[in-house]
Every structure is written in C-alpha cells, then in structure tokens.
XYZ file of C-alpha atoms in Angstrom:
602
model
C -17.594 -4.848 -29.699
C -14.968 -7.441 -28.137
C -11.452 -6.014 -28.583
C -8.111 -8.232 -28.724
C -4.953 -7.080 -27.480
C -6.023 -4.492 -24.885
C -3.876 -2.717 -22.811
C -4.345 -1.952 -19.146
C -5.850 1.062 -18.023
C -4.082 4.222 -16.725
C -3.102 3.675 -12.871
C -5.163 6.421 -11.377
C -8.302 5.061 -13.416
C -8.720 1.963 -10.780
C -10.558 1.538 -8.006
C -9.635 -0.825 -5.031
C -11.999 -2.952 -3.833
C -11.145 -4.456 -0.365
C -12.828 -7.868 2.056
C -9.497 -7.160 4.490
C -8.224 -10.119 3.094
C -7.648 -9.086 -0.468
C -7.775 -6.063 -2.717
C -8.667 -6.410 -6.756
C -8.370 -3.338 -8.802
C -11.341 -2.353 -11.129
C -10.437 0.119 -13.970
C -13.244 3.014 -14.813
C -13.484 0.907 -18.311
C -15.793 -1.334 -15.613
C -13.177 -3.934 -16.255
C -11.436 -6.069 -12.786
C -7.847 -6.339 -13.967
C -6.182 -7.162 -11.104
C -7.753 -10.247 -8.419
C -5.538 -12.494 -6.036
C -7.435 -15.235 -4.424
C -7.939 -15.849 -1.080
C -5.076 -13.380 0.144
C -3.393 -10.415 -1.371
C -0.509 -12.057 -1.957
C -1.994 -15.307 -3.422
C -1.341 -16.079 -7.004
C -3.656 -13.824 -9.576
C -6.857 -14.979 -11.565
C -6.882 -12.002 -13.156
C -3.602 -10.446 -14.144
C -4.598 -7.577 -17.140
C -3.052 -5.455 -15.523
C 0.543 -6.535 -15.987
C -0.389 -7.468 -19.603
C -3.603 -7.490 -21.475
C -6.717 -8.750 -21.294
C -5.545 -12.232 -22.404
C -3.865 -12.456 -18.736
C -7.132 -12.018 -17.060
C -10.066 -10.148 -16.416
C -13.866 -9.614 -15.654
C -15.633 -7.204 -17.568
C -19.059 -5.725 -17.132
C -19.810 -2.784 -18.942
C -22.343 -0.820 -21.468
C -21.582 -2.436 -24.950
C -22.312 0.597 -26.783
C -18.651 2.161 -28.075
C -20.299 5.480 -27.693
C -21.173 5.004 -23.464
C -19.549 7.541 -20.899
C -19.137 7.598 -17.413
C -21.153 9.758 -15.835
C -20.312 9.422 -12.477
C -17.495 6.846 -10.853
C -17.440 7.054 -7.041
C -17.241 5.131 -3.551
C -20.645 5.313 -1.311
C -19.518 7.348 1.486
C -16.745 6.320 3.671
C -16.985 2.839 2.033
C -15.166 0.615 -0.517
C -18.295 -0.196 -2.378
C -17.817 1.257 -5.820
C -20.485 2.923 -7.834
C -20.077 3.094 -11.544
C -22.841 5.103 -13.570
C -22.535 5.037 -17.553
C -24.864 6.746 -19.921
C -25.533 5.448 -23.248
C -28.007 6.553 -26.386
C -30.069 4.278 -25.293
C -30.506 4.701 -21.388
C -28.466 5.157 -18.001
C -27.030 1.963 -15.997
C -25.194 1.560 -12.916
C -22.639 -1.272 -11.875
C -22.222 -1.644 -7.881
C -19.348 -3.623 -7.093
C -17.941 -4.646 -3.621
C -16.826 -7.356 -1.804
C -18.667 -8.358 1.690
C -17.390 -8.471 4.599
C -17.162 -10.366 7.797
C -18.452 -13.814 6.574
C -15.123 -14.696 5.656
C -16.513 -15.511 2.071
C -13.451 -14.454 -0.855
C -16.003 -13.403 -3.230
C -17.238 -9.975 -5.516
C -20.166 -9.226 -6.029
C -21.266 -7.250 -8.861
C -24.832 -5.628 -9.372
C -26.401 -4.002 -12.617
C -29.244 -1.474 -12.330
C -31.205 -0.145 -15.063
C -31.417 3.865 -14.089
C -33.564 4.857 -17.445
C -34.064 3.527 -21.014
C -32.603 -0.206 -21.892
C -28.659 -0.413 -22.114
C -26.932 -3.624 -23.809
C -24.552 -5.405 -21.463
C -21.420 -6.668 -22.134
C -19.976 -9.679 -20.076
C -16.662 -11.374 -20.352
C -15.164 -13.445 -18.126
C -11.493 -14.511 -18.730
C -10.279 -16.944 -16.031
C -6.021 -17.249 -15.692
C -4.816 -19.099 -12.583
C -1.040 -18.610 -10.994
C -0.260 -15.634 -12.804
C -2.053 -15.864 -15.628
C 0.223 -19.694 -16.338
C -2.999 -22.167 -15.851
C -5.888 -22.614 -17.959
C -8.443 -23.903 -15.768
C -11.219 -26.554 -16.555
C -14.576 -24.552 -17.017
C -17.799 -26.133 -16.593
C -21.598 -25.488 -16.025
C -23.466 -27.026 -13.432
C -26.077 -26.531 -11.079
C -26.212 -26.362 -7.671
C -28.523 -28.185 -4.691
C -31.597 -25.431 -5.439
C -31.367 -26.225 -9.243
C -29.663 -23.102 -9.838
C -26.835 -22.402 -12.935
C -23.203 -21.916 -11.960
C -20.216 -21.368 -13.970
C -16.849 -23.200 -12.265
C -13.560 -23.486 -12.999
C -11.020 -25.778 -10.902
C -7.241 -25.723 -11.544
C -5.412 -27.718 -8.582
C -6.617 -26.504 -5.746
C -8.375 -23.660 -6.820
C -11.537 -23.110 -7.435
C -13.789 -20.016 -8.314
C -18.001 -19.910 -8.951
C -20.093 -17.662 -10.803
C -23.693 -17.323 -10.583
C -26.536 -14.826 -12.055
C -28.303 -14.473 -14.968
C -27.562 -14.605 -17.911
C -24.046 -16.634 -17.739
C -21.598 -16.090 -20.137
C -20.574 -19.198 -22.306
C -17.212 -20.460 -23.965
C -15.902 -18.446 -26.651
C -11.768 -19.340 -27.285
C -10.867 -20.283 -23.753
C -13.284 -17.658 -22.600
C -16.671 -16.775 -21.737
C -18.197 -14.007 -23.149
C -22.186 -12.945 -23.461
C -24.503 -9.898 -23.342
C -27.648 -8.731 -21.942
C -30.481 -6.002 -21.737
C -31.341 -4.161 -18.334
C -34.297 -2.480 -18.483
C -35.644 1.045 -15.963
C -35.740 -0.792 -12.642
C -34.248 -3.940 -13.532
C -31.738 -5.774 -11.172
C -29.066 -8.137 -12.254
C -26.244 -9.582 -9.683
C -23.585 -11.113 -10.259
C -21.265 -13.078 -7.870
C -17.578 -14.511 -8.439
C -16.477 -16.724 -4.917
C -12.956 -18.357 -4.234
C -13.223 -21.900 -2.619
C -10.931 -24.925 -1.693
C -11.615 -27.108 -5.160
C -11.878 -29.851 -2.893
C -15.291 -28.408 -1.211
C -18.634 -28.071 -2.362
C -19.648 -25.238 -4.204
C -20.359 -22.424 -2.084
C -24.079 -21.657 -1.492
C -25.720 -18.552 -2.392
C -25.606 -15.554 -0.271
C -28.738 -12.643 0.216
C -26.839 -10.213 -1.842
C -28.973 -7.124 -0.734
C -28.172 -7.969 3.283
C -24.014 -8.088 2.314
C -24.433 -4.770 0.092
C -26.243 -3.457 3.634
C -24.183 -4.898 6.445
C -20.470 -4.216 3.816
C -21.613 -0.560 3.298
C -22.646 -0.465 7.157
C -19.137 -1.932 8.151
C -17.162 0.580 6.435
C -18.958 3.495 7.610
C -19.023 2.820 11.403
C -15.361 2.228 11.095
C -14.920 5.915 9.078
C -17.028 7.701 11.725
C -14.764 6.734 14.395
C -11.751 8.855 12.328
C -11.308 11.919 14.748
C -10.000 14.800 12.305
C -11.292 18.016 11.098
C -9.699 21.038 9.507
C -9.559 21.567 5.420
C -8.173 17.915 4.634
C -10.317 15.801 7.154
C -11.978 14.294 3.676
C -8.634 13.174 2.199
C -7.318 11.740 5.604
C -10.321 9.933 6.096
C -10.068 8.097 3.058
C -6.262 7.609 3.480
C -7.315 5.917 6.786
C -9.911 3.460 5.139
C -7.255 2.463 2.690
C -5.233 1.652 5.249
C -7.790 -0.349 6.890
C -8.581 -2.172 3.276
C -4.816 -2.961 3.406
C -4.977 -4.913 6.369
C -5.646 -8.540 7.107
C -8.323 -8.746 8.876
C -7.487 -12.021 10.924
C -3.706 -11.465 11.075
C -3.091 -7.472 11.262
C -0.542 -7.859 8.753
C -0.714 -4.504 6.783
C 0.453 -4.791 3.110
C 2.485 -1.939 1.589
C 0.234 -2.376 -1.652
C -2.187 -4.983 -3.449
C 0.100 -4.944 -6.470
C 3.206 -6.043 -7.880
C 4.977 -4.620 -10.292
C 3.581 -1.237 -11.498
C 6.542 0.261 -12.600
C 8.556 3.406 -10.851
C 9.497 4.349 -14.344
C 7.193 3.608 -17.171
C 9.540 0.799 -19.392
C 12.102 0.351 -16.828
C 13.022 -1.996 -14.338
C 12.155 -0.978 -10.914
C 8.952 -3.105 -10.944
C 8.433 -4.767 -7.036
C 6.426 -6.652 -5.666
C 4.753 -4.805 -2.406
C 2.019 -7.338 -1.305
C 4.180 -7.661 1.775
C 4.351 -6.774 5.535
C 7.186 -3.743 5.888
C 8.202 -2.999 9.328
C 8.838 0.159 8.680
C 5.272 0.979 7.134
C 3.436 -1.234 9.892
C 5.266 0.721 12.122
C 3.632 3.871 10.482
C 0.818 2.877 9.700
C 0.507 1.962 13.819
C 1.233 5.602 14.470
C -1.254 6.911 12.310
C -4.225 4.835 13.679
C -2.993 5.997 17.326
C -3.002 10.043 16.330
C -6.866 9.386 15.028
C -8.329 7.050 17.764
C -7.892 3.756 16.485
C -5.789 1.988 19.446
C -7.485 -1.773 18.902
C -5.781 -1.584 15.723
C -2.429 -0.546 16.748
C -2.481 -3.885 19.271
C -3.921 -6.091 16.880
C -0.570 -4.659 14.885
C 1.155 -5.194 17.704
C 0.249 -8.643 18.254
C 0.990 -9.193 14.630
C 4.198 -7.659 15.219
C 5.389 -10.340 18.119
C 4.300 -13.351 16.085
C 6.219 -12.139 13.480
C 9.187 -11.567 14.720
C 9.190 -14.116 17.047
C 12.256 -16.609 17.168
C 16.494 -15.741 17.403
C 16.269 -12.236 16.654
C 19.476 -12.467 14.089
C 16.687 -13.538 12.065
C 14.499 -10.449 11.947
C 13.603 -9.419 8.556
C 12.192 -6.187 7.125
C 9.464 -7.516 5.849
C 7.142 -10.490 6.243
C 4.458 -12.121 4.556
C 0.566 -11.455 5.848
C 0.559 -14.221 8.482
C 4.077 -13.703 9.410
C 5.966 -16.369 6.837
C 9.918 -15.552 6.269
C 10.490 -17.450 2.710
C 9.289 -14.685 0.032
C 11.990 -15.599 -2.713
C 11.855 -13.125 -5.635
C 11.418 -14.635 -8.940
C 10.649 -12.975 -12.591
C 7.281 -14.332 -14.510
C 8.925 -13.962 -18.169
C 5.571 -14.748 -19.334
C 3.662 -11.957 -18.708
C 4.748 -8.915 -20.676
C 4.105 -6.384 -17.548
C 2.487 -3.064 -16.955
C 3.042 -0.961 -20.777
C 5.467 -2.942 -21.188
C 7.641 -2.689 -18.028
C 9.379 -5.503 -17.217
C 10.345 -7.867 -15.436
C 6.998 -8.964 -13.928
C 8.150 -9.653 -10.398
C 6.393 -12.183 -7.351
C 8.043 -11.967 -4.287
C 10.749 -9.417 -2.919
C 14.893 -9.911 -2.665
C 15.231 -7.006 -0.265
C 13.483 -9.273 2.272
C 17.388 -10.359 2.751
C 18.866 -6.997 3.198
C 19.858 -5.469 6.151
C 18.460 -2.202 6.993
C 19.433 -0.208 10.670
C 16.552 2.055 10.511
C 13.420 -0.856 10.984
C 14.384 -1.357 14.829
C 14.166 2.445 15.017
C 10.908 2.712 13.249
C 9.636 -0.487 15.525
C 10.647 0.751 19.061
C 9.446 4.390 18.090
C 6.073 2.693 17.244
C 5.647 1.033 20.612
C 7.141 3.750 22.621
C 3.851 5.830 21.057
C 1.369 2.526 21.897
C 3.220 2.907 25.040
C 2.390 6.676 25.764
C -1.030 6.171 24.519
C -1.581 4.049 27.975
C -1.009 0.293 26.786
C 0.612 -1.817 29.150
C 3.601 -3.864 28.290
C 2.690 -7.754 28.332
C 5.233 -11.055 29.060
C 6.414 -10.780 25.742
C 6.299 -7.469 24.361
C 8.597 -5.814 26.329
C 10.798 -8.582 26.167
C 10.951 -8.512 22.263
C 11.972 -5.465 22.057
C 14.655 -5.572 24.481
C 15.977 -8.396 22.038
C 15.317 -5.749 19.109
C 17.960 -3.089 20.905
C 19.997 -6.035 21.507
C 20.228 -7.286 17.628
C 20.675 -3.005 17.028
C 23.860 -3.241 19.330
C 24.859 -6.578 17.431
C 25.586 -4.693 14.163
C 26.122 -1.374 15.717
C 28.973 -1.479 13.075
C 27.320 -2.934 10.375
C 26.521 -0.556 7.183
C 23.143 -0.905 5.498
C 21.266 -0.798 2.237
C 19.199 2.060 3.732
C 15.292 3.142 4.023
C 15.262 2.706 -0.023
C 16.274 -0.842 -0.297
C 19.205 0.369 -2.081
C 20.260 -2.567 -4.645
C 24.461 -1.527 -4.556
C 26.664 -1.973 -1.721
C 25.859 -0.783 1.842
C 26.705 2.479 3.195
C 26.266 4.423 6.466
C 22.921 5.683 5.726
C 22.816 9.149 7.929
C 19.198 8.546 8.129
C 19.534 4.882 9.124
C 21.783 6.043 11.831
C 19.526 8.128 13.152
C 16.604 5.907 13.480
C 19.598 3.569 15.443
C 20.008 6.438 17.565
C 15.956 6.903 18.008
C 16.026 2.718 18.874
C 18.275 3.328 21.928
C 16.600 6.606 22.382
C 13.102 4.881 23.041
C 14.583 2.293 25.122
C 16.029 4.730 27.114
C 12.689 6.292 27.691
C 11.201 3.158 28.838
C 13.100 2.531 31.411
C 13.302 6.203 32.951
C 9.684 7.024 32.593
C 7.700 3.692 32.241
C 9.735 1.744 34.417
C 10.607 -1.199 32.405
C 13.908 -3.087 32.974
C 16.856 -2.622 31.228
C 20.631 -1.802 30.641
C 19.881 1.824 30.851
C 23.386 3.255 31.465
C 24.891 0.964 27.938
C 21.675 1.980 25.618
C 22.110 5.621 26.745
C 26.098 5.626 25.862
C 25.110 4.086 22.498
C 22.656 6.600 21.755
C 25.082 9.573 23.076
C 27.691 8.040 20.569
C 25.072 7.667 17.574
C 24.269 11.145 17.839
C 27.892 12.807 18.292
C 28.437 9.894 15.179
C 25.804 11.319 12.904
C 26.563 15.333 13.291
C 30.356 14.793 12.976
C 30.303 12.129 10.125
C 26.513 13.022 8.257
C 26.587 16.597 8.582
C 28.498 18.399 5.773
C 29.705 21.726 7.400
C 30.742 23.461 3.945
C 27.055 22.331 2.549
C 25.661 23.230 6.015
C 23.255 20.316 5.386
C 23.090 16.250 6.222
C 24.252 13.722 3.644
C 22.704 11.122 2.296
C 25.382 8.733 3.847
C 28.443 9.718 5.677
C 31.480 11.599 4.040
C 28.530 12.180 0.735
C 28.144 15.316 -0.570
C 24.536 14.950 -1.851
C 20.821 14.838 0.413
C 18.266 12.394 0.653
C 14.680 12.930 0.941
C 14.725 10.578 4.250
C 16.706 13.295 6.060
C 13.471 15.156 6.235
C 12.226 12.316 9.056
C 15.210 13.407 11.449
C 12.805 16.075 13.366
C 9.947 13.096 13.388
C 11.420 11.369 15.790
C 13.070 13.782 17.848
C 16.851 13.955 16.469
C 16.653 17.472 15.850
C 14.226 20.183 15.464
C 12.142 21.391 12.567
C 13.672 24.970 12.948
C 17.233 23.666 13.875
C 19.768 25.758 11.736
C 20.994 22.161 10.333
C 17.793 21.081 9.834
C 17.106 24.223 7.845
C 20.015 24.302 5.755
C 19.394 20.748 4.672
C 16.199 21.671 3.490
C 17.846 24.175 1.225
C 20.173 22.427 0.269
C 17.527 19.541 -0.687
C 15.128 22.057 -2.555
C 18.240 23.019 -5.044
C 18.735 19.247 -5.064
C 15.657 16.869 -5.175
C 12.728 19.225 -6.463
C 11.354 18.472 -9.928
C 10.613 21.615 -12.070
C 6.985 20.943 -10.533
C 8.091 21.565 -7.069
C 8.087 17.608 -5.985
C 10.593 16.083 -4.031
C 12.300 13.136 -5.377
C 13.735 10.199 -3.044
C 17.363 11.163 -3.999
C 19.521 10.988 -7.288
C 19.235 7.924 -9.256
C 22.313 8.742 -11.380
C 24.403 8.477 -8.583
C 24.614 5.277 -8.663
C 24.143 3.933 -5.061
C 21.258 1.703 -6.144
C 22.495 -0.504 -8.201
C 20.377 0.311 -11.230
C 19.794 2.078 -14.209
C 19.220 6.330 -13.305
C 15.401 7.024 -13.774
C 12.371 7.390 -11.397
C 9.312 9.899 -10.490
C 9.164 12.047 -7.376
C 8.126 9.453 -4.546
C 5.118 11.111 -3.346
C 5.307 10.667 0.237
C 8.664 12.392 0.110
C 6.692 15.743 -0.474
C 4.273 15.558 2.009
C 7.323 15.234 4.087
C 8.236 18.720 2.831
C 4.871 19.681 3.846
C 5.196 18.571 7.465
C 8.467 20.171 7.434
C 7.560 23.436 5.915
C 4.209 23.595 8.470
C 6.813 23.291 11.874
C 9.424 25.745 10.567
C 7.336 28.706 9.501
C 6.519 28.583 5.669
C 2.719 27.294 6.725
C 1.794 29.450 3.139
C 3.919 26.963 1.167
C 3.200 24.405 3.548
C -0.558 24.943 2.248
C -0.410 25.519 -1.464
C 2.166 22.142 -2.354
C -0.258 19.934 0.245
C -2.883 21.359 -2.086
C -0.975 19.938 -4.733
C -0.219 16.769 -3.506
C -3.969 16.457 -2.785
C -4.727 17.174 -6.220
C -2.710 14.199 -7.600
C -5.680 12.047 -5.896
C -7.823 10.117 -8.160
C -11.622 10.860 -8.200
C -11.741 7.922 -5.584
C -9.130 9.418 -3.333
C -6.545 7.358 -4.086
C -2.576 7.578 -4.328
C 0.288 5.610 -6.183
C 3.306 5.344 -5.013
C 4.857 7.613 -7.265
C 3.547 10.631 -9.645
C 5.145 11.367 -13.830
C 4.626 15.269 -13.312
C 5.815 15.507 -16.813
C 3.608 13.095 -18.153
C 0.275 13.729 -15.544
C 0.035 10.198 -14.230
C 0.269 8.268 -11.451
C 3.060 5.515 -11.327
C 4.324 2.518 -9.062
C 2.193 0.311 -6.986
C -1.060 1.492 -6.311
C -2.618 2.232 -3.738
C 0.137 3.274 -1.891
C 0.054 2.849 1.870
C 3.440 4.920 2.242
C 2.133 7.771 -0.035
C -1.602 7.804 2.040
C 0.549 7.424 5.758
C 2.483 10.648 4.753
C -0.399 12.602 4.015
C -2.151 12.290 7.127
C 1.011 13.077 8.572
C 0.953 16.381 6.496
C -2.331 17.048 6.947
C -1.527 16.907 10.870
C 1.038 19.230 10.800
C -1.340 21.944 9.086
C -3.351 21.268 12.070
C -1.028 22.731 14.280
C -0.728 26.143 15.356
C 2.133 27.752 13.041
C 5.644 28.283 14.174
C 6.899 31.792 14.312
C-alpha cells in the first residue's frame, strides 16, 4: 500500500550508513531518507527527512501492512546494516551498505528470501539540490545490454540497476516484486559526473566482503576493555564513518537541521569541520591506538588553516573551504515541522577564544604520544598563540555558538589559558622555539583573571561568564585540561552548584539556561547529551564512582539498537533530538567510559 504525505521517522529509528565520504540515514521502516551525493555536505537527493516522502527517498521494504521487524542490526564492528522483517507469508532480509575503497559514491542494497515468498515494495523518489530539481529520468541500457534507470539534473547524475526496475508513476518510480527461500535480488544506486559514462557494474558479493572486511580490521585495532568496551567501540567507528577519507576532515554530523527542540528554531546545519570537535575527536583516536589518524587530522588541520591567521575560522568545510554562508530552504517544511530548514552555518563568522585552546591541547597530546613537529606544524601553531594574544581582550560568543552579544566566557578563558599553557610546555620540555617568558606571563594572568573574575565566592562555584551568577555545563571541562583538579574545593562546589542548576528531573545535565537570554533566541532545548557524560567523567575522578556508574548506565541506555547517539535527548518525551549521529555526544562517552577505567579517587 503506497502512502502520501508521510512523515519522517523517529530520530533514533535510523541507521547511518557510511563510504568515508558520505553518510545517508536509513529509517527501520527500510526507507533511505536522508542521501547527499558525492560528499556529506553536497546537496541532498533524498531529503524525507526534513519533510516527507515527496522530498526524497528510496524505499525497499515487505509490502504487507502487517510485516515486523524482527531483527535490525549492524554485522559486527561494521556499517553494513542488516534488516530482517517477517511477514504472513515468509521472512526477508535487506542488506544495505555502501563499499568502500574504490572511491565509487554508490549503495548497494540486497534482498534475501530467508523462508516462504514475501511481496516487495520498491519506490524510488529522486529530488536533486534539496529536494528543488526534478531530474530527467530515463531507461537505458548499458555496454553488456543490461537495464539501468538514470536521472541527470545539471551536473548530477545517479544510476540504478537490478531487477525488477521500478517505472514512472507521478514523477516517481514505484514497482514490486516476489523473493522466494534462497532468492537474491541487488540493488545498486551510484553518483557520477552527468558528463561521464554510466558507471559499470561492480561484483556486488566481493564489495559486501572486502566493505564488511574493512570495517572490522579497523574495529579490532580499538584497544579498550572494561564494562563499556562495546559502546566505545562503536562510538569510535562512527567517528571513523564521519571522516573523509581523502581529506581527514571530520564532520560534526551527516545532517542538517534536526531540531534541538521539536517545532522550534534551533535547527543547524553540522555537516561541517569544528575545530573544537576535530580537536576531540584527535584525542580520542590517540587514547585508543589510532595515531595515523590523528596526523592525517593533523595534516588536515594545517591545510586548513593555512593562510594570515586573522582568518582562522571555527569551522571549515571537508576539504578545508572558508565560504559556508547560511541560508534558509523555505521550501522544505523541515523535521515535524521544525523550521527553518537550514544549509550552511553563520557561526562560521563568530569568534570563539576557546578553539586555539582546544587546537594546541590536541597537538600538545600528538606531541606526547612521540610525533615529531614538521616545517610547518610547529610553526602554525606558534601563529595560533600569536592570533590568541591578538584578541587577548576580545570577548566571545563562547563554546555554544551563542547567537547574542559576546561575553567573557569563563570557560573560553580557560581554554586561552590552556593555549599558552601548551605552548609553554613545548618549549620547556620538547624544546621547540618560542617566546617562553611572554606566553607564560599571559597564562599566569589568564589564570589569576579567571579565579578572581569567573569564580563567584558567595556561590562558591564558576560562572558561566564573568561577574554571572549562573553555571554552564562547559565548566565541567576545566579539570580536562589541567586548570584545576577534579577534587578541587572550587571545582566541587561548582558541581553543586550545577546539579541544583542544570539537571533535568531525569538527572541530565543541560548546556545552561536558555531563558537567560544570552543566546539570542527563544528559551527551549533538551539536555545536550555529552554534557552528562561530562558529569560522569567528573563524578568518576572526585569519588562518587557509584553515581559515576549508574547515570553512564543511563546515558548508555539512550543508545539506539545500532549504538547510536543524537545530539540531544527529550527525557520527557523518550526520544532522541538534534543532529544525528552526534560526534560530540559519541567523543564524550568514550571520554566517560575512560574515566570508569580508572582506579577510583578516595
């Protein structure tokens, strides 16, 4: 039964498929909803997700109203998806996955008949830029004689072959089929230049083998144990999923616009390159044995940031490209509703104090980790603490891309103060040249700064900015990188302080107040996920390794069946919201699930 008018799927009922170039999302309803040819952040062919299926879509599923999912999972340590329904009439699974290595943008989709004879349903609805271009649609066969769907807009083009094509039906293509016991059926959508030949066909049975191969040599390299080695292992493949694999640009999500607050406005765009979350992400792959792709971040890293450095940005685009103008598509009527539909990201023109920080505390790890210091890398970040000294005075929009005027962030000054901190280090105990004496007096005065001025003595606990009276989740990363202990009185009392504050009546931490104001926008938002693991990496270090325990186990829980995190989780509603996946959220938990590692304090 073909339905009009339907709605995306929940956000935790997705998978992500991943060729480390690009990352659709296919919903549990067997249904890909969300595709962005060649890149991630290429325009969509399939935009459902931010609308219905009118935007966009391929569906493959059981016809039968009545089928259930019997089983929806990854193969092991892999991004090959595994979809199992059950109907009356017999059992059928769906493998989807996209191969890797042969730099070939393409999905491949394969239908096996488990028992009985199930009735397939196939649609195929084809939206270019956003879901704003109609392409032309035609049937053709290639050089072996073989049927191929195509459809070209500008300079675009995408193939289908396998049986049993679908055929025009309203500006869309729609058919059904029967798999029998030990039937076989694939499927395979490619991206190509319209201007070349269509591509040939590939040996789908050696890319299922050498994709499923790929992804599980790279897992078994993950050194962790301990009672969440399962969840940081995936968290460490979707990392890996998020990153280009020719540039090392890490993206901070494959999506745009799944809304913070279900109706509202805070709908971004995340299929960028964040500093800050590289810089993360860089720190994570060191702790588990992954240093070739720390450099290759690295390398990304200088290329990006390459030129006068009073034009470093917070974010970049996958290959390094400046120009990411925000811009609203009023056409599409967004995620349940939420609009506006956003491409692109504004904040790429803020200033924020804390990247250098994040940047220089990054390298100063690659650094300790025994990489050596090349022509330019060194160099670069010399220019980094110089830019930091540049707007020494300069307030910021903060770690949360605050929309309102700038402030002294008391979290942004400390990461200034871990910048000059770092560079410090280099010089004294790696030997690297530098004004050692000025960096050191600017980090002495940042830190006599931040407890005088971001340190409320009659709230015993650190502000949110300077002279403020409220916290900030952030404040919890002042022990990360070495401003102040886990156990430090101050550090303690801000916690309290923070619990009476920022916890939700479920005992999650949100990012700070929204009603204050300081944003810019209207008050309204879900606890930012990795702001609790936070509170699990702080509890773990200062004693409470019992509560430390039981809310990780929480967090955990919020997981889909696949392992996957959003960016932020409705406790009051039970769902998953904001982009998804989230490589903030899945960075924080292996950082939690590190500190539970850790002998306990006390």
């Amino acid at each position: 039964m073909w339905l009009s008018g339907v709605m995306a799927s929940r956000i935790e009922d997705y998978a992500l498929l991943s060729d480390m170039h690009t990352g659709p999302l296919v919903a549990k309803t067997g249904s890909i909803d969300w595709l962005c040819f060649p890149r991630f952040d290429s325009a969509s062919i399939f935009a459902a997700l931010l609308g219905t299926e009118e935007h966009g879509r391929w569906l493959l599923a059981p016809e039968s109203a009545a089928a259930k999912v019997r089983s929806w999972r990854y193969l092991d340590r892999s991004f090959v998806l595994c979809t199992e329904w059950e109907t009356e009439t017999g059992v059928v699974r769906v493998t989807d996955f996209m191969p890797l290595g042969d730099r070939r943008a393409s999905i491949v989709r394969r239908v096996e008949g488990l028992s009985g004879t199930v009735r397939m349903s196939h649609e195929l609805v084809l939206r270019f830029e956003y879901a704003q271009v109609l392409p032309w649609v035609s049937r053709t066969l290639d050089g072996d004689g073989e049927g191929v769907l195509v459809a070209i807009a500008g300079p675009d083009a995408v193939s289908l072959r396998g049986p049993h094509l679908p055929v025009a039906v309203d500006h869309r293509h729609r058919g059904g089929f029967d798999v029998g016991q030990g039937e076989t059926l694939d499927f395979e959508l490619v991206w190509y230049p319209s201007h070349r030949p269509i591509p040939a066909a590939i040996d789908i049975d050696e890319a299922l083998h050498s994709t499923t191969a790929r992804w599980q040599d790279w897992a078994a390299d993950c050194d962790q144990d301990g009672p969440f080695a399962a969840e940081v292992q995936r968290s460490l493949l979707v990392l890996r999923a998020l990153t280009h694999e020719d540039t090392g640009g890490i993206v901070a999500a494959p999506t745009t616009s799944l809304p913070e607050d279900f109706g509202g406005a805070r709908n971004w765009d995340y299929r960028f390159c964040w500093l800050r979350d590289a810089a993360l992400t860089l720190e994570a792959m060191l702790t588990h044995g992954y240093a070739q792709e720390a450099l290759t971040w690295r390398n990304w890293l200088l290329r990006a940031v390459a030129g006068d450095p009073e034009d470093l940005q917070i974010m970049y685009g996958l290959g390094g490209e400046r120009e990411l103008p925000e811009k609203e598509l009023r056409h599409l009527p967004g995620y349940e509703n939420s609009v506006p539909v956003r491409i692109g990201n504004g904040a790429v023109d803020q200033y924020q104090a804390d990247v250098v920080g994040e940047v220089m505390v990054a390298l100063h790890r690659l650094r300790e980790t025994g990489s050596t210091e090349d022509h330019f890398s060194w160099p670069l970040q010399r220019s980094l603490l110089g830019f930091a000294e540049r707007h020494f005075e300069d307030k910021d929009q903060g770690l949360w891309e605050m929309r309102g005027d700038p402030h002294y962030f008391t979290h942004s000054r400390v990461m200034m103060w871990a910048a000059f901190d770092r560079g410090v280090q280099a010089v004294q105990t790696s030997g690297l040249p530098g004004p050692v004496e000025r960096w050191a007096e600017l980090r002495d005065r940042l830190k006599a700064e931040v407890l005088a001025q971001g340190f409320n003595q009659e709230l015993n606990s650190f502000t949110q900015t300077y002279g403020g009276t409220t916290t900030d989740a952030s404040l919890l990363v002042l022990p990360h990188v070495g401003f102040i202990d886990y156990e430090d009185p101050k550090m303690l009392g801000t916690v309290a302080r923070m619990e009476k504050e920022l916890l939700d009546a479920d005992g999650l931490l949100l990012r700070y107040r929204t009603d204050s104001g300081l944003d810019g926008l209207e008050p309204g938002e879900h606890p930012f996920l990795a702001c609790s693991f936070w509170l699990v990496e702080q509890y773990a270090h200062s004693g409470r390794a019992a509560e430390a325990k039981l809310l990780m186990e929480k967090l955990v829980g919020f997981c889909n069946e696949l392992g996957l995190l959003s960016e932020e989780y409705a406790t009051g509603e039970r769902r998953m919201a904001g982009n998804f996946p989230q490589a903030f959220s899945h960075l924080a938990l292996v950082r939690a699930a590190d500190a539970l590692q850790k002998p306990p304090v006390g």
